[in-house]
Amino acid sequence: MIKIELPDALRSLAGGAREIAVEAGSVSEALDELGRLYPEARLRILTRGGQVRPHVNLFVRERDIRAHDGLNTVLEDGDSLLVVPSVAGG
Amino acid sequence: MVLDKRLAELRDRIQQLSPAKAHERLVAGAVLIDVRDPGELAQGMPAGAHALSRDELEMRIDQLAPPEAPVMLICASGPRSLLAADTLARLGYEQVAVVTGGMQRWKREGLPCTRPEGIDDDGAERYARQLNLPEIGIEGQAKLADARVLLVGAGGLGSPAALYLAAAGIGTIGLVDDDRVDRSNLHRQVVHRDDRVGTPKTDSARATLEALNPNIDVRTHQVRLNSDNVEEIFSNYRIIVDGSDNFPTRYLVNDACIRLGLPNVYGAVQRFEGRVSVFAAGGRPCYRCLFSEPPDPEFAPSCSEAGVLGVVPGVIGLLQALEVIKLATGVGEPLIGRLLLFDALGTRMRELALGPDPGCRYCADDREFPGYVDYAEFCSGRASQDLETND
Ligand SMILES: [Zn+2]
């Protein structure tokens, strides 16, 4: 089981949940699962073409997935995928 | 009780001199060491004495006097100099004496005092509890006084940062903001006050900061930061604090910091969440390594639209102030290459590792500066383009 941790800004698009549990073997699969449950939430993270949006970062084991294997980063049971979008508020 | 007994025993075997006698010997060339903390030294020390705290005594005494030379020690009132004398005796110093009544009696008797360089009467008193930290001390305080820090935004993040940086003695604080104080700002923008609603934020903030600490220089820039004025303003400062409330300004701050080689102390908040990081001079990583481009405006409500609990920018703004003080003094480990996330609802802090983006257009190796971007247009124009091409 993988835990997707959603930022405050995306929770309203996922039924208010802070965390979504999915079965997935990679970041890409986890986001596909998220998309099946909450298509709009996925669309805030990935473009329709499937690229991570430039104002969003994804972290696995406290490191940017770009420092792992990008969307192909392998997830193991118990891992969490943290979604960090850009916010500008001050 | 144990200490009393020990001190009594030390008094029996260590020579004690009146301040007047110690002064006489000092003038004749004997070594006098003040073993008090930097914060106490800042209030004045015997003219001609050397400052050496008890922590440093064993390591550095031989630079001041060989074991066969006479050495006199002074502290605030007596006990610490006795303990220090014991330390020296164990190291083999044979002619050790202490000044009875310590600095208190020295001053009372009107003997000559001096103050370590770089601190005046007001500073010695104002920063006493900070000077007492060996990591800061007089040297660190002087670095704070020399620091030139620009706060971009005198709002939710800039307010707490400005208050604490002014209090800490940052010598030059600049404020950039073109906005006026609104009553709806006051739940979080604590540098302002109700009776200043309608006045420029820069003026309001300056009045508060000068009232808090009249010995710093507060400079105001009542303009909206743009690509024409950003370099002229930034070039007067050494550390930039990004407390802005919109994406165009944040990218402008990042790009100008890369261009001018300035560190960017970044903070941002929304609703119940905040984050903070330090992008070092030259970046790698920089803000664009993290978020290469701003989101579409529809995805990015500003603070005023999205709502924010006032305490959240308070926490984040103070973390930014902390990072500024660390950068200015060189103390501690700055938040470079790390992103700290604060979740107010769960009261959790989480640290993420940030790396440089090798393809970053602004900070990657050997990049020519690509210029500033007109973000207002960029965001709205880009939004429709993005939908067509990428979506
Ligand atoms: Zn960069």
mmCIF file of C-alpha atoms in Angstrom, chain B residues 37-332:
data_model
loop_
_atom_site.group_PDB
_atom_site.id
_atom_site.type_symbol
_atom_site.label_atom_id
_atom_site.label_comp_id
_atom_site.label_asym_id
_atom_site.label_seq_id
_atom_site.Cartn_x
_atom_site.Cartn_y
_atom_site.Cartn_z
ATOM 1 C CA ASP B 37 31.284 36.151 29.189
ATOM 2 C CA PRO B 38 31.191 38.451 26.139
ATOM 3 C CA GLY B 39 27.863 39.970 27.180
ATOM 4 C CA GLU B 40 29.376 41.021 30.502
ATOM 5 C CA LEU B 41 32.551 42.288 28.858
ATOM 6 C CA ALA B 42 30.437 44.511 26.663
ATOM 7 C CA GLN B 43 29.340 46.381 29.798
ATOM 8 C CA GLY B 44 32.980 47.325 30.369
ATOM 9 C CA MET B 45 36.226 45.579 31.364
ATOM 10 C CA PRO B 46 39.431 46.772 33.041
ATOM 11 C CA ALA B 47 41.467 48.896 30.646
ATOM 12 C CA GLY B 48 44.463 46.832 29.578
ATOM 13 C CA ALA B 49 42.983 43.467 30.571
ATOM 14 C CA HIS B 50 42.742 40.504 28.204
ATOM 15 C CA ALA B 51 39.389 38.802 27.642
ATOM 16 C CA LEU B 52 39.547 35.029 27.952
ATOM 17 C CA SER B 53 36.486 33.111 29.041
ATOM 18 C CA ARG B 54 36.867 30.145 31.377
ATOM 19 C CA ASP B 55 36.121 27.831 28.433
ATOM 20 C CA GLU B 56 39.088 29.190 26.492
ATOM 21 C CA LEU B 57 41.446 29.633 29.423
ATOM 22 C CA GLU B 58 43.318 26.338 29.257
ATOM 23 C CA MET B 59 43.613 26.424 25.481
ATOM 24 C CA ARG B 60 44.890 29.964 25.127
ATOM 25 C CA ILE B 61 46.614 31.035 28.346
ATOM 26 C CA ASP B 62 50.074 30.231 27.021
ATOM 27 C CA GLN B 63 49.607 32.834 24.284
ATOM 28 C CA LEU B 64 49.265 35.485 26.997
ATOM 29 C CA ALA B 65 51.684 34.392 29.701
ATOM 30 C CA PRO B 66 54.194 31.604 30.349
ATOM 31 C CA PRO B 67 53.724 29.494 33.526
ATOM 32 C CA GLU B 68 56.486 31.326 35.369
ATOM 33 C CA ALA B 69 54.892 34.770 34.823
ATOM 34 C CA PRO B 70 52.525 36.374 37.335
ATOM 35 C CA VAL B 71 48.884 36.257 36.192
ATOM 36 C CA MET B 72 45.914 38.107 37.708
ATOM 37 C CA LEU B 73 42.304 37.096 37.126
ATOM 38 C CA ILE B 74 39.085 39.054 37.441
ATOM 39 C CA CYS B 75 35.370 38.156 37.111
ATOM 40 C CA ALA B 76 32.140 39.887 38.129
ATOM 41 C CA SER B 77 32.462 39.520 41.905
ATOM 42 C CA GLY B 78 34.987 36.781 42.674
ATOM 43 C CA PRO B 79 33.941 33.120 42.445
ATOM 44 C CA ARG B 80 34.709 32.494 38.794
ATOM 45 C CA SER B 81 38.146 34.051 39.028
ATOM 46 C CA LEU B 82 38.940 31.749 41.974
ATOM 47 C CA LEU B 83 37.908 28.679 39.981
ATOM 48 C CA ALA B 84 39.894 29.938 36.998
ATOM 49 C CA ALA B 85 42.916 30.503 39.255
ATOM 50 C CA ASP B 86 42.661 26.903 40.373
ATOM 51 C CA THR B 87 42.663 25.807 36.728
ATOM 52 C CA LEU B 88 45.829 27.796 36.070
ATOM 53 C CA ALA B 89 47.502 26.452 39.199
ATOM 54 C CA ARG B 90 46.867 22.924 37.940
ATOM 55 C CA LEU B 91 48.436 23.877 34.607
ATOM 56 C CA GLY B 92 51.584 24.822 36.501
ATOM 57 C CA TYR B 93 51.139 28.577 36.857
ATOM 58 C CA GLU B 94 52.832 29.465 40.144
ATOM 59 C CA GLN B 95 52.033 33.142 40.643
ATOM 60 C CA VAL B 96 48.281 33.390 40.194
ATOM 61 C CA ALA B 97 46.215 36.051 41.952
ATOM 62 C CA VAL B 98 42.570 37.097 41.852
ATOM 63 C CA VAL B 99 41.019 40.549 42.179
ATOM 64 C CA THR B 100 38.768 40.606 45.228
ATOM 65 C CA GLY B 101 35.324 42.051 44.655
ATOM 66 C CA GLY B 102 35.818 41.589 40.919
ATOM 67 C CA MET B 103 34.634 44.020 38.290
ATOM 68 C CA GLN B 104 31.906 45.352 40.558
ATOM 69 C CA ARG B 105 34.480 46.698 43.015
ATOM 70 C CA TRP B 106 36.833 47.739 40.197
ATOM 71 C CA LYS B 107 34.140 50.025 38.815
ATOM 72 C CA ARG B 108 33.043 51.217 42.261
ATOM 73 C CA GLU B 109 36.574 52.344 42.961
ATOM 74 C CA GLY B 110 36.645 54.320 39.734
ATOM 75 C CA LEU B 111 39.500 52.400 38.118
ATOM 76 C CA PRO B 112 39.861 52.760 34.337
ATOM 77 C CA CYS B 113 37.494 50.716 32.176
ATOM 78 C CA THR B 114 37.292 50.056 28.513
ATOM 79 C CA ARG B 115 34.758 48.460 26.236
ATOM 80 C CA PRO B 116 35.590 45.903 23.582
ATOM 81 C CA GLU B 117 35.592 47.427 20.131
ATOM 82 C CA GLY B 118 32.405 47.388 18.117
ATOM 83 C CA ILE B 119 29.867 47.935 20.869
ATOM 84 C CA ASP B 120 28.512 51.115 22.446
ATOM 85 C CA ASP B 121 26.677 51.704 25.736
ATOM 86 C CA ASP B 122 23.252 51.173 24.231
ATOM 87 C CA GLY B 123 24.301 48.040 22.359
ATOM 88 C CA ALA B 124 25.993 46.554 25.408
ATOM 89 C CA GLU B 125 22.735 46.822 27.307
ATOM 90 C CA ARG B 126 20.292 46.142 24.480
ATOM 91 C CA TYR B 127 22.025 43.007 23.205
ATOM 92 C CA ALA B 128 23.407 41.758 26.534
ATOM 93 C CA ARG B 129 21.548 38.444 26.464
ATOM 94 C CA GLN B 130 22.576 37.833 22.869
ATOM 95 C CA LEU B 131 26.181 38.929 23.425
ATOM 96 C CA ASN B 132 26.318 36.387 26.224
ATOM 97 C CA LEU B 133 25.973 33.587 23.710
ATOM 98 C CA PRO B 134 29.565 32.632 22.895
ATOM 99 C CA GLU B 135 28.466 31.793 19.334
ATOM 100 C CA ILE B 136 27.337 35.409 18.840
ATOM 101 C CA GLY B 137 29.424 37.521 21.201
ATOM 102 C CA ILE B 138 30.750 40.932 20.288
ATOM 103 C CA GLU B 139 32.085 39.688 16.981
ATOM 104 C CA GLY B 140 28.703 38.267 15.923
ATOM 105 C CA GLN B 141 26.924 41.385 17.079
ATOM 106 C CA ALA B 142 29.266 43.476 14.939
ATOM 107 C CA LYS B 143 28.428 41.273 11.954
ATOM 108 C CA LEU B 144 24.714 41.839 12.567
ATOM 109 C CA ALA B 145 25.350 45.583 12.727
ATOM 110 C CA ASP B 146 27.165 45.394 9.384
ATOM 111 C CA ALA B 147 24.432 43.298 7.761
ATOM 112 C CA ARG B 148 22.258 44.861 5.079
ATOM 113 C CA VAL B 149 19.013 42.944 4.728
ATOM 114 C CA LEU B 150 16.177 43.676 2.315
ATOM 115 C CA LEU B 151 12.691 42.457 3.128
ATOM 116 C CA VAL B 152 10.584 42.072 0.014
ATOM 117 C CA GLY B 153 7.073 42.627 1.349
ATOM 118 C CA ALA B 154 6.116 44.207 4.669
ATOM 119 C CA GLY B 155 3.224 41.778 5.053
ATOM 120 C CA GLY B 156 2.549 38.507 6.828
ATOM 121 C CA LEU B 157 6.093 37.152 6.486
ATOM 122 C CA GLY B 158 7.937 40.463 6.452
ATOM 123 C CA SER B 159 6.274 41.722 9.635
ATOM 124 C CA PRO B 160 7.570 39.148 12.115
ATOM 125 C CA ALA B 161 10.898 38.923 10.291
ATOM 126 C CA ALA B 162 11.354 42.697 10.420
ATOM 127 C CA LEU B 163 10.488 42.925 14.106
ATOM 128 C CA TYR B 164 12.996 40.297 15.170
ATOM 129 C CA LEU B 165 15.730 41.403 12.794
ATOM 130 C CA ALA B 166 15.401 44.969 14.050
ATOM 131 C CA ALA B 167 15.444 43.748 17.630
ATOM 132 C CA ALA B 168 18.519 41.612 16.974
ATOM 133 C CA GLY B 169 20.410 44.650 15.693
ATOM 134 C CA ILE B 170 20.598 44.117 11.936
ATOM 135 C CA GLY B 171 22.268 47.409 11.022
ATOM 136 C CA THR B 172 20.440 48.173 7.798
ATOM 137 C CA ILE B 173 16.945 46.901 7.067
ATOM 138 C CA GLY B 174 15.294 47.729 3.751
ATOM 139 C CA LEU B 175 11.570 47.354 3.128
ATOM 140 C CA VAL B 176 10.008 47.085 -0.327
ATOM 141 C CA ASP B 177 6.235 47.333 -0.514
ATOM 142 C CA ASP B 178 3.895 49.504 -2.545
ATOM 143 C CA ASP B 179 0.790 48.610 -0.557
ATOM 144 C CA ARG B 180 -1.110 50.430 2.171
ATOM 145 C CA VAL B 181 -2.185 49.008 5.512
ATOM 146 C CA ASP B 182 -5.637 47.471 5.402
ATOM 147 C CA ARG B 183 -7.559 46.384 8.488
ATOM 148 C CA SER B 184 -7.750 42.854 7.061
ATOM 149 C CA ASN B 185 -3.945 42.696 7.169
ATOM 150 C CA LEU B 186 -3.671 43.176 10.907
ATOM 151 C CA HIS B 187 -4.405 39.600 12.010
ATOM 152 C CA ARG B 188 -1.025 38.602 10.638
ATOM 153 C CA GLN B 189 0.947 41.702 9.665
ATOM 154 C CA VAL B 190 1.912 42.529 13.213
ATOM 155 C CA VAL B 191 4.389 45.294 12.422
ATOM 156 C CA HIS B 192 1.402 47.517 11.556
ATOM 157 C CA ARG B 193 -1.295 48.946 13.838
ATOM 158 C CA ASP B 194 -4.927 49.820 13.662
ATOM 159 C CA ASP B 195 -4.283 53.563 13.723
ATOM 160 C CA ARG B 196 -2.116 53.233 10.611
ATOM 161 C CA VAL B 197 -4.811 51.746 8.387
ATOM 162 C CA GLY B 198 -4.591 53.548 5.036
ATOM 163 C CA THR B 199 -0.935 54.591 5.405
ATOM 164 C CA PRO B 200 1.862 53.065 3.309
ATOM 165 C CA LYS B 201 3.106 49.789 4.766
ATOM 166 C CA THR B 202 6.713 50.891 4.396
ATOM 167 C CA ASP B 203 6.129 53.985 6.558
ATOM 168 C CA SER B 204 4.088 52.057 9.095
ATOM 169 C CA ALA B 205 6.712 49.330 9.406
ATOM 170 C CA ARG B 206 9.529 51.844 9.693
ATOM 171 C CA ALA B 207 7.767 53.659 12.528
ATOM 172 C CA THR B 208 7.381 50.401 14.468
ATOM 173 C CA LEU B 209 10.946 49.252 13.857
ATOM 174 C CA GLU B 210 12.490 52.591 14.803
ATOM 175 C CA ALA B 211 10.433 52.650 17.986
ATOM 176 C CA LEU B 212 11.678 49.154 18.810
ATOM 177 C CA ASN B 213 15.320 49.857 18.030
ATOM 178 C CA PRO B 214 16.383 53.436 17.299
ATOM 179 C CA ASN B 215 19.951 52.338 16.592
ATOM 180 C CA ILE B 216 19.338 50.707 13.243
ATOM 181 C CA ASP B 217 18.893 52.200 9.820
ATOM 182 C CA VAL B 218 15.524 51.435 8.227
ATOM 183 C CA ARG B 219 15.193 52.260 4.540
ATOM 184 C CA THR B 220 11.938 52.211 2.649
ATOM 185 C CA HIS B 221 11.230 51.556 -1.014
ATOM 186 C CA GLN B 222 7.580 52.299 -1.614
ATOM 187 C CA VAL B 223 7.436 50.792 -5.075
ATOM 188 C CA ARG B 224 6.270 47.613 -6.720
ATOM 189 C CA LEU B 225 9.317 45.559 -7.581
ATOM 190 C CA ASN B 226 9.747 45.175 -11.334
ATOM 191 C CA SER B 227 12.455 44.269 -13.795
ATOM 192 C CA ASP B 228 13.461 47.938 -14.157
ATOM 193 C CA ASN B 229 14.038 48.694 -10.485
ATOM 194 C CA VAL B 230 14.967 45.328 -8.962
ATOM 195 C CA GLU B 231 18.729 45.499 -9.531
ATOM 196 C CA GLU B 232 19.051 49.077 -8.401
ATOM 197 C CA ILE B 233 17.253 48.279 -5.146
ATOM 198 C CA PHE B 234 18.836 44.872 -4.477
ATOM 199 C CA SER B 235 22.381 46.065 -5.107
ATOM 200 C CA ASN B 236 22.297 48.021 -1.832
ATOM 201 C CA TYR B 237 21.794 44.869 0.223
ATOM 202 C CA ARG B 238 23.630 41.633 1.038
ATOM 203 C CA ILE B 239 20.751 39.331 1.990
ATOM 204 C CA ILE B 240 17.272 39.253 0.424
ATOM 205 C CA VAL B 241 14.223 37.938 2.280
ATOM 206 C CA ASP B 242 11.375 36.893 0.003
ATOM 207 C CA GLY B 243 8.151 37.621 1.854
ATOM 208 C CA SER B 244 6.170 38.578 -1.231
ATOM 209 C CA ASP B 245 2.626 37.440 -1.879
ATOM 210 C CA ASN B 246 2.604 36.772 -5.617
ATOM 211 C CA PHE B 247 4.421 34.672 -8.185
ATOM 212 C CA PRO B 248 5.685 37.453 -10.482
ATOM 213 C CA THR B 249 7.588 39.028 -7.592
ATOM 214 C CA ARG B 250 8.932 35.694 -6.342
ATOM 215 C CA TYR B 251 10.446 34.880 -9.746
ATOM 216 C CA LEU B 252 11.832 38.390 -10.047
ATOM 217 C CA VAL B 253 13.441 38.020 -6.594
ATOM 218 C CA ASN B 254 14.952 34.679 -7.544
ATOM 219 C CA ASP B 255 16.301 35.840 -10.875
ATOM 220 C CA ALA B 256 17.769 39.055 -9.462
ATOM 221 C CA CYS B 257 19.407 37.133 -6.609
ATOM 222 C CA ILE B 258 21.061 34.782 -9.106
ATOM 223 C CA ARG B 259 22.104 37.695 -11.298
ATOM 224 C CA LEU B 260 23.575 39.706 -8.397
ATOM 225 C CA GLY B 261 24.936 36.783 -6.366
ATOM 226 C CA LEU B 262 22.725 37.344 -3.329
ATOM 227 C CA PRO B 263 21.263 34.714 -0.998
ATOM 228 C CA ASN B 264 17.461 34.440 -1.092
ATOM 229 C CA VAL B 265 15.748 33.542 2.168
ATOM 230 C CA TYR B 266 12.503 32.099 0.904
ATOM 231 C CA GLY B 267 9.218 31.682 2.760
ATOM 232 C CA ALA B 268 5.652 31.115 1.589
ATOM 233 C CA VAL B 269 2.346 30.353 3.266
ATOM 234 C CA GLN B 270 -1.181 29.348 2.404
ATOM 235 C CA ARG B 271 -4.063 28.487 4.710
ATOM 236 C CA PHE B 272 -2.547 26.279 7.419
ATOM 237 C CA GLU B 273 0.749 25.468 5.690
ATOM 238 C CA GLY B 274 4.065 27.182 5.255
ATOM 239 C CA ARG B 275 7.490 26.443 3.897
ATOM 240 C CA VAL B 276 10.924 27.966 4.160
ATOM 241 C CA SER B 277 14.309 27.475 2.535
ATOM 242 C CA VAL B 278 17.510 29.335 1.777
ATOM 243 C CA PHE B 279 18.710 29.583 -1.805
ATOM 244 C CA ALA B 280 22.397 30.372 -1.548
ATOM 245 C CA ALA B 281 24.134 33.075 -3.574
ATOM 246 C CA GLY B 282 24.489 31.638 -7.073
ATOM 247 C CA GLY B 283 21.670 29.169 -6.493
ATOM 248 C CA ARG B 284 22.211 25.454 -7.167
ATOM 249 C CA PRO B 285 19.566 24.985 -6.056
ATOM 250 C CA CYS B 286 17.549 28.145 -6.638
ATOM 251 C CA TYR B 287 13.800 28.759 -6.495
ATOM 252 C CA ARG B 288 13.507 27.873 -10.179
ATOM 253 C CA CYS B 289 15.276 24.551 -9.601
ATOM 254 C CA LEU B 290 12.354 23.764 -7.330
ATOM 255 C CA PHE B 291 9.543 25.366 -9.331
ATOM 256 C CA SER B 292 10.777 26.212 -12.798
ATOM 257 C CA GLU B 293 7.728 28.249 -13.766
ATOM 258 C CA PRO B 294 4.730 29.796 -12.037
ATOM 259 C CA PRO B 295 1.391 28.001 -12.161
ATOM 260 C CA ASP B 296 -1.591 29.214 -14.101
ATOM 261 C CA PRO B 297 -3.262 32.042 -12.191
ATOM 262 C CA GLU B 298 -6.367 29.903 -11.621
ATOM 263 C CA PHE B 299 -4.268 27.339 -9.723
ATOM 264 C CA ALA B 300 -2.576 29.949 -7.647
ATOM 265 C CA PRO B 301 -4.788 32.005 -5.378
ATOM 266 C CA SER B 302 -2.804 34.594 -3.442
ATOM 267 C CA CYS B 303 -2.849 34.747 0.315
ATOM 268 C CA SER B 304 -5.594 37.347 0.438
ATOM 269 C CA GLU B 305 -7.928 35.180 -1.614
ATOM 270 C CA ALA B 306 -6.977 31.827 -0.132
ATOM 271 C CA GLY B 307 -7.053 32.717 3.538
ATOM 272 C CA VAL B 308 -4.307 32.090 6.025
ATOM 273 C CA LEU B 309 -4.132 31.610 9.757
ATOM 274 C CA GLY B 310 -2.117 34.572 11.067
ATOM 275 C CA VAL B 311 0.192 32.416 13.157
ATOM 276 C CA VAL B 312 1.401 30.510 10.067
ATOM 277 C CA PRO B 313 3.257 33.427 8.423
ATOM 278 C CA GLY B 314 4.369 34.318 11.954
ATOM 279 C CA VAL B 315 6.145 30.979 12.301
ATOM 280 C CA ILE B 316 7.571 31.042 8.790
ATOM 281 C CA GLY B 317 8.618 34.705 8.919
ATOM 282 C CA LEU B 318 10.524 34.032 12.138
ATOM 283 C CA LEU B 319 12.269 31.046 10.598
ATOM 284 C CA GLN B 320 13.319 33.385 7.781
ATOM 285 C CA ALA B 321 14.643 35.863 10.361
ATOM 286 C CA LEU B 322 16.563 33.029 12.005
ATOM 287 C CA GLU B 323 18.165 32.065 8.702
ATOM 288 C CA VAL B 324 19.130 35.706 8.078
ATOM 289 C CA ILE B 325 20.864 35.896 11.447
ATOM 290 C CA LYS B 326 22.719 32.656 10.721
ATOM 291 C CA LEU B 327 23.808 33.868 7.280
ATOM 292 C CA ALA B 328 24.906 37.231 8.674
ATOM 293 C CA THR B 329 26.923 35.788 11.562
ATOM 294 C CA GLY B 330 28.066 32.526 9.986
ATOM 295 C CA VAL B 331 26.703 30.658 13.002
ATOM 296 C CA GLY B 332 24.997 27.278 12.616
#
